Amino acid sequence: MGTEIIPYLFYRDVPAALDWLRRVFGFQEESRHPTSGGGMHASMLLDGQRIMMGQGSDAWRMVAPSDETKATAGIFVYVPDVRAHHARAEAAGAEISQPLADHGYGLTYTVWDLDQHPWYFTQASD
């Protein structure tokens, strides 16, 4: 296997995040594993692209953005049909923080997930 960079996100409630990401963005659950501290580690796929997640913990200095009231990173995703993706997220009740707009590099919208991670979905310009 070659190099693969995988975003690792921290959530207060990993099972709720798994459900939300499936329902709102169309991710498919790949795995979930309980941790010795009572939390959970999980991974999901969207069109073959992986994200991982775990329970935030002060002991590890890793918490969900909603616990700190600010995000320190965002997730940028290219999708083939951003209008359809936007419609799915909107129908699922997602908090769309920036509506669809053309930014030169592509048509983009921004969503805050259930723990306030910013997700940027873009369809590349032709």
PDB file of C-alpha atoms in Angstrom:
ATOM      1  CA  MET A   1       0.000   0.000   0.000  1.00  0.00           C
ATOM      2  CA  GLY A   2       1.280   3.459  -0.865  1.00  0.00           C
ATOM      3  CA  THR A   3       0.968   6.595   1.183  1.00  0.00           C
ATOM      4  CA  GLU A   4      -2.571   7.537   2.176  1.00  0.00           C
ATOM      5  CA  ILE A   5      -3.483  10.612   4.206  1.00  0.00           C
ATOM      6  CA  ILE A   6      -6.670  10.092   6.224  1.00  0.00           C
ATOM      7  CA  PRO A   7      -8.477  12.805   8.207  1.00  0.00           C
ATOM      8  CA  TYR A   8      -9.058  11.707  11.821  1.00  0.00           C
ATOM      9  CA  LEU A   9     -11.969  13.584  13.395  1.00  0.00           C
ATOM     10  CA  PHE A  10     -12.956  13.771  17.050  1.00  0.00           C
ATOM     11  CA  TYR A  11     -16.612  13.485  18.070  1.00  0.00           C
ATOM     12  CA  ARG A  12     -18.332  13.442  21.441  1.00  0.00           C
ATOM     13  CA  ASP A  13     -20.620  10.594  20.276  1.00  0.00           C
ATOM     14  CA  VAL A  14     -19.081   8.393  17.569  1.00  0.00           C
ATOM     15  CA  PRO A  15     -22.224   6.255  16.944  1.00  0.00           C
ATOM     16  CA  ALA A  16     -24.253   9.461  16.409  1.00  0.00           C
ATOM     17  CA  ALA A  17     -21.551  10.760  14.045  1.00  0.00           C
ATOM     18  CA  LEU A  18     -21.621   7.500  12.067  1.00  0.00           C
ATOM     19  CA  ASP A  19     -25.374   7.826  11.624  1.00  0.00           C
ATOM     20  CA  TRP A  20     -25.247  11.546  10.779  1.00  0.00           C
ATOM     21  CA  LEU A  21     -22.460  11.205   8.182  1.00  0.00           C
ATOM     22  CA  ARG A  22     -24.289   8.270   6.543  1.00  0.00           C
ATOM     23  CA  ARG A  23     -27.643  10.016   6.461  1.00  0.00           C
ATOM     24  CA  VAL A  24     -26.489  13.512   5.487  1.00  0.00           C
ATOM     25  CA  PHE A  25     -23.451  12.946   3.237  1.00  0.00           C
ATOM     26  CA  GLY A  26     -23.882   9.350   2.056  1.00  0.00           C
ATOM     27  CA  PHE A  27     -20.840   7.837   3.821  1.00  0.00           C
ATOM     28  CA  GLN A  28     -20.777   4.064   4.361  1.00  0.00           C
ATOM     29  CA  GLU A  29     -19.556   2.639   7.666  1.00  0.00           C
ATOM     30  CA  GLU A  30     -16.380   0.611   7.249  1.00  0.00           C
ATOM     31  CA  SER A  31     -15.590  -0.336  10.856  1.00  0.00           C
ATOM     32  CA  ARG A  32     -16.232   0.476  14.506  1.00  0.00           C
ATOM     33  CA  HIS A  33     -14.249  -0.699  17.507  1.00  0.00           C
ATOM     34  CA  PRO A  34     -14.763   0.047  21.202  1.00  0.00           C
ATOM     35  CA  THR A  35     -11.717   1.408  23.027  1.00  0.00           C
ATOM     36  CA  SER A  36     -10.432   0.388  26.453  1.00  0.00           C
ATOM     37  CA  GLY A  37     -11.508   3.766  27.865  1.00  0.00           C
ATOM     38  CA  GLY A  38     -15.152   3.266  26.909  1.00  0.00           C
ATOM     39  CA  GLY A  39     -15.015   5.292  23.704  1.00  0.00           C
ATOM     40  CA  MET A  40     -15.102   4.190  20.109  1.00  0.00           C
ATOM     41  CA  HIS A  41     -12.896   4.300  17.013  1.00  0.00           C
ATOM     42  CA  ALA A  42     -14.527   4.037  13.573  1.00  0.00           C
ATOM     43  CA  SER A  43     -13.927   4.554   9.875  1.00  0.00           C
ATOM     44  CA  MET A  44     -16.221   5.431   6.982  1.00  0.00           C
ATOM     45  CA  LEU A  45     -15.934   5.590   3.187  1.00  0.00           C
ATOM     46  CA  LEU A  46     -17.336   7.931   0.543  1.00  0.00           C
ATOM     47  CA  ASP A  47     -16.592   6.817  -3.028  1.00  0.00           C
ATOM     48  CA  GLY A  48     -13.541   4.893  -1.816  1.00  0.00           C
ATOM     49  CA  GLN A  49     -12.155   7.778   0.261  1.00  0.00           C
ATOM     50  CA  ARG A  50     -11.701   7.121   3.972  1.00  0.00           C
ATOM     51  CA  ILE A  51     -12.152   9.162   7.123  1.00  0.00           C
ATOM     52  CA  MET A  52     -11.519   7.939  10.646  1.00  0.00           C
ATOM     53  CA  MET A  53     -12.967   9.135  13.915  1.00  0.00           C
ATOM     54  CA  GLY A  54     -12.732   8.663  17.635  1.00  0.00           C
ATOM     55  CA  GLN A  55     -14.138   9.889  20.899  1.00  0.00           C
ATOM     56  CA  GLY A  56     -12.566  13.187  21.934  1.00  0.00           C
ATOM     57  CA  SER A  57     -10.678  13.155  25.234  1.00  0.00           C
ATOM     58  CA  ASP A  58      -9.133  15.898  27.358  1.00  0.00           C
ATOM     59  CA  ALA A  59      -6.559  13.345  28.529  1.00  0.00           C
ATOM     60  CA  TRP A  60      -5.275  13.042  24.945  1.00  0.00           C
ATOM     61  CA  ARG A  61      -5.720  16.801  24.289  1.00  0.00           C
ATOM     62  CA  MET A  62      -8.101  15.919  21.458  1.00  0.00           C
ATOM     63  CA  VAL A  63     -11.661  17.193  21.590  1.00  0.00           C
ATOM     64  CA  ALA A  64     -14.535  17.897  19.228  1.00  0.00           C
ATOM     65  CA  PRO A  65     -14.606  21.491  17.894  1.00  0.00           C
ATOM     66  CA  SER A  66     -17.969  21.988  19.620  1.00  0.00           C
ATOM     67  CA  ASP A  67     -16.228  21.443  22.984  1.00  0.00           C
ATOM     68  CA  GLU A  68     -13.887  24.361  22.265  1.00  0.00           C
ATOM     69  CA  THR A  69     -16.305  26.582  20.275  1.00  0.00           C
ATOM     70  CA  LYS A  70     -13.921  26.771  17.320  1.00  0.00           C
ATOM     71  CA  ALA A  71     -12.675  24.493  14.568  1.00  0.00           C
ATOM     72  CA  THR A  72      -8.963  23.987  13.950  1.00  0.00           C
ATOM     73  CA  ALA A  73      -9.325  22.234  10.586  1.00  0.00           C
ATOM     74  CA  GLY A  74     -11.903  21.535   7.911  1.00  0.00           C
ATOM     75  CA  ILE A  75     -12.547  18.734   5.449  1.00  0.00           C
ATOM     76  CA  PHE A  76     -12.505  19.615   1.728  1.00  0.00           C
ATOM     77  CA  VAL A  77     -14.214  17.070  -0.554  1.00  0.00           C
ATOM     78  CA  TYR A  78     -14.524  17.047  -4.342  1.00  0.00           C
ATOM     79  CA  VAL A  79     -17.758  15.364  -5.472  1.00  0.00           C
ATOM     80  CA  PRO A  80     -18.980  14.696  -9.034  1.00  0.00           C
ATOM     81  CA  ASP A  81     -22.408  16.353  -8.544  1.00  0.00           C
ATOM     82  CA  VAL A  82     -22.323  19.047  -5.858  1.00  0.00           C
ATOM     83  CA  ARG A  83     -25.915  20.160  -6.537  1.00  0.00           C
ATOM     84  CA  ALA A  84     -27.258  16.665  -5.779  1.00  0.00           C
ATOM     85  CA  HIS A  85     -24.988  16.429  -2.736  1.00  0.00           C
ATOM     86  CA  HIS A  86     -26.201  19.826  -1.488  1.00  0.00           C
ATOM     87  CA  ALA A  87     -29.840  18.768  -1.976  1.00  0.00           C
ATOM     88  CA  ARG A  88     -29.246  15.591   0.056  1.00  0.00           C
ATOM     89  CA  ALA A  89     -27.593  17.489   2.927  1.00  0.00           C
ATOM     90  CA  GLU A  90     -30.305  20.167   2.913  1.00  0.00           C
ATOM     91  CA  ALA A  91     -33.105  17.557   2.894  1.00  0.00           C
ATOM     92  CA  ALA A  92     -31.459  15.823   5.869  1.00  0.00           C
ATOM     93  CA  GLY A  93     -31.550  19.071   7.838  1.00  0.00           C
ATOM     94  CA  ALA A  94     -27.814  19.815   7.770  1.00  0.00           C
ATOM     95  CA  GLU A  95     -26.631  23.234   8.971  1.00  0.00           C
ATOM     96  CA  ILE A  96     -25.466  24.767   5.690  1.00  0.00           C
ATOM     97  CA  SER A  97     -23.252  27.681   6.655  1.00  0.00           C
ATOM     98  CA  GLN A  98     -22.440  28.864   3.129  1.00  0.00           C
ATOM     99  CA  PRO A  99     -24.777  28.207   0.197  1.00  0.00           C
ATOM    100  CA  LEU A 100     -23.694  26.965  -3.210  1.00  0.00           C
ATOM    101  CA  ALA A 101     -21.448  29.530  -4.878  1.00  0.00           C
ATOM    102  CA  ASP A 102     -18.911  29.529  -7.705  1.00  0.00           C
ATOM    103  CA  HIS A 103     -15.459  30.396  -6.379  1.00  0.00           C
ATOM    104  CA  GLY A 104     -13.544  30.071  -9.654  1.00  0.00           C
ATOM    105  CA  TYR A 105     -12.071  26.671  -8.768  1.00  0.00           C
ATOM    106  CA  GLY A 106     -15.539  25.135  -8.548  1.00  0.00           C
ATOM    107  CA  LEU A 107     -19.075  25.268  -7.229  1.00  0.00           C
ATOM    108  CA  THR A 108     -18.858  24.926  -3.426  1.00  0.00           C
ATOM    109  CA  TYR A 109     -21.000  24.864  -0.287  1.00  0.00           C
ATOM    110  CA  THR A 110     -20.095  24.530   3.395  1.00  0.00           C
ATOM    111  CA  VAL A 111     -21.783  22.471   6.115  1.00  0.00           C
ATOM    112  CA  TRP A 112     -21.191  22.264   9.878  1.00  0.00           C
ATOM    113  CA  ASP A 113     -21.559  18.681  11.118  1.00  0.00           C
ATOM    114  CA  LEU A 114     -23.106  17.638  14.429  1.00  0.00           C
ATOM    115  CA  ASP A 115     -19.910  18.502  16.357  1.00  0.00           C
ATOM    116  CA  GLN A 116     -19.109  21.658  14.366  1.00  0.00           C
ATOM    117  CA  HIS A 117     -16.466  20.329  11.963  1.00  0.00           C
ATOM    118  CA  PRO A 118     -16.662  22.410   8.766  1.00  0.00           C
ATOM    119  CA  TRP A 119     -17.088  20.353   5.568  1.00  0.00           C
ATOM    120  CA  TYR A 120     -16.487  21.985   2.173  1.00  0.00           C
ATOM    121  CA  PHE A 121     -18.030  20.170  -0.803  1.00  0.00           C
ATOM    122  CA  THR A 122     -16.949  21.238  -4.291  1.00  0.00           C
ATOM    123  CA  GLN A 123     -17.536  20.230  -7.882  1.00  0.00           C
ATOM    124  CA  ALA A 124     -14.470  21.196  -9.910  1.00  0.00           C
ATOM    125  CA  SER A 125     -14.870  23.732 -12.705  1.00  0.00           C
ATOM    126  CA  ASP A 126     -14.717  22.262 -16.204  1.00  0.00           C
TER     127      ASP A 126
END
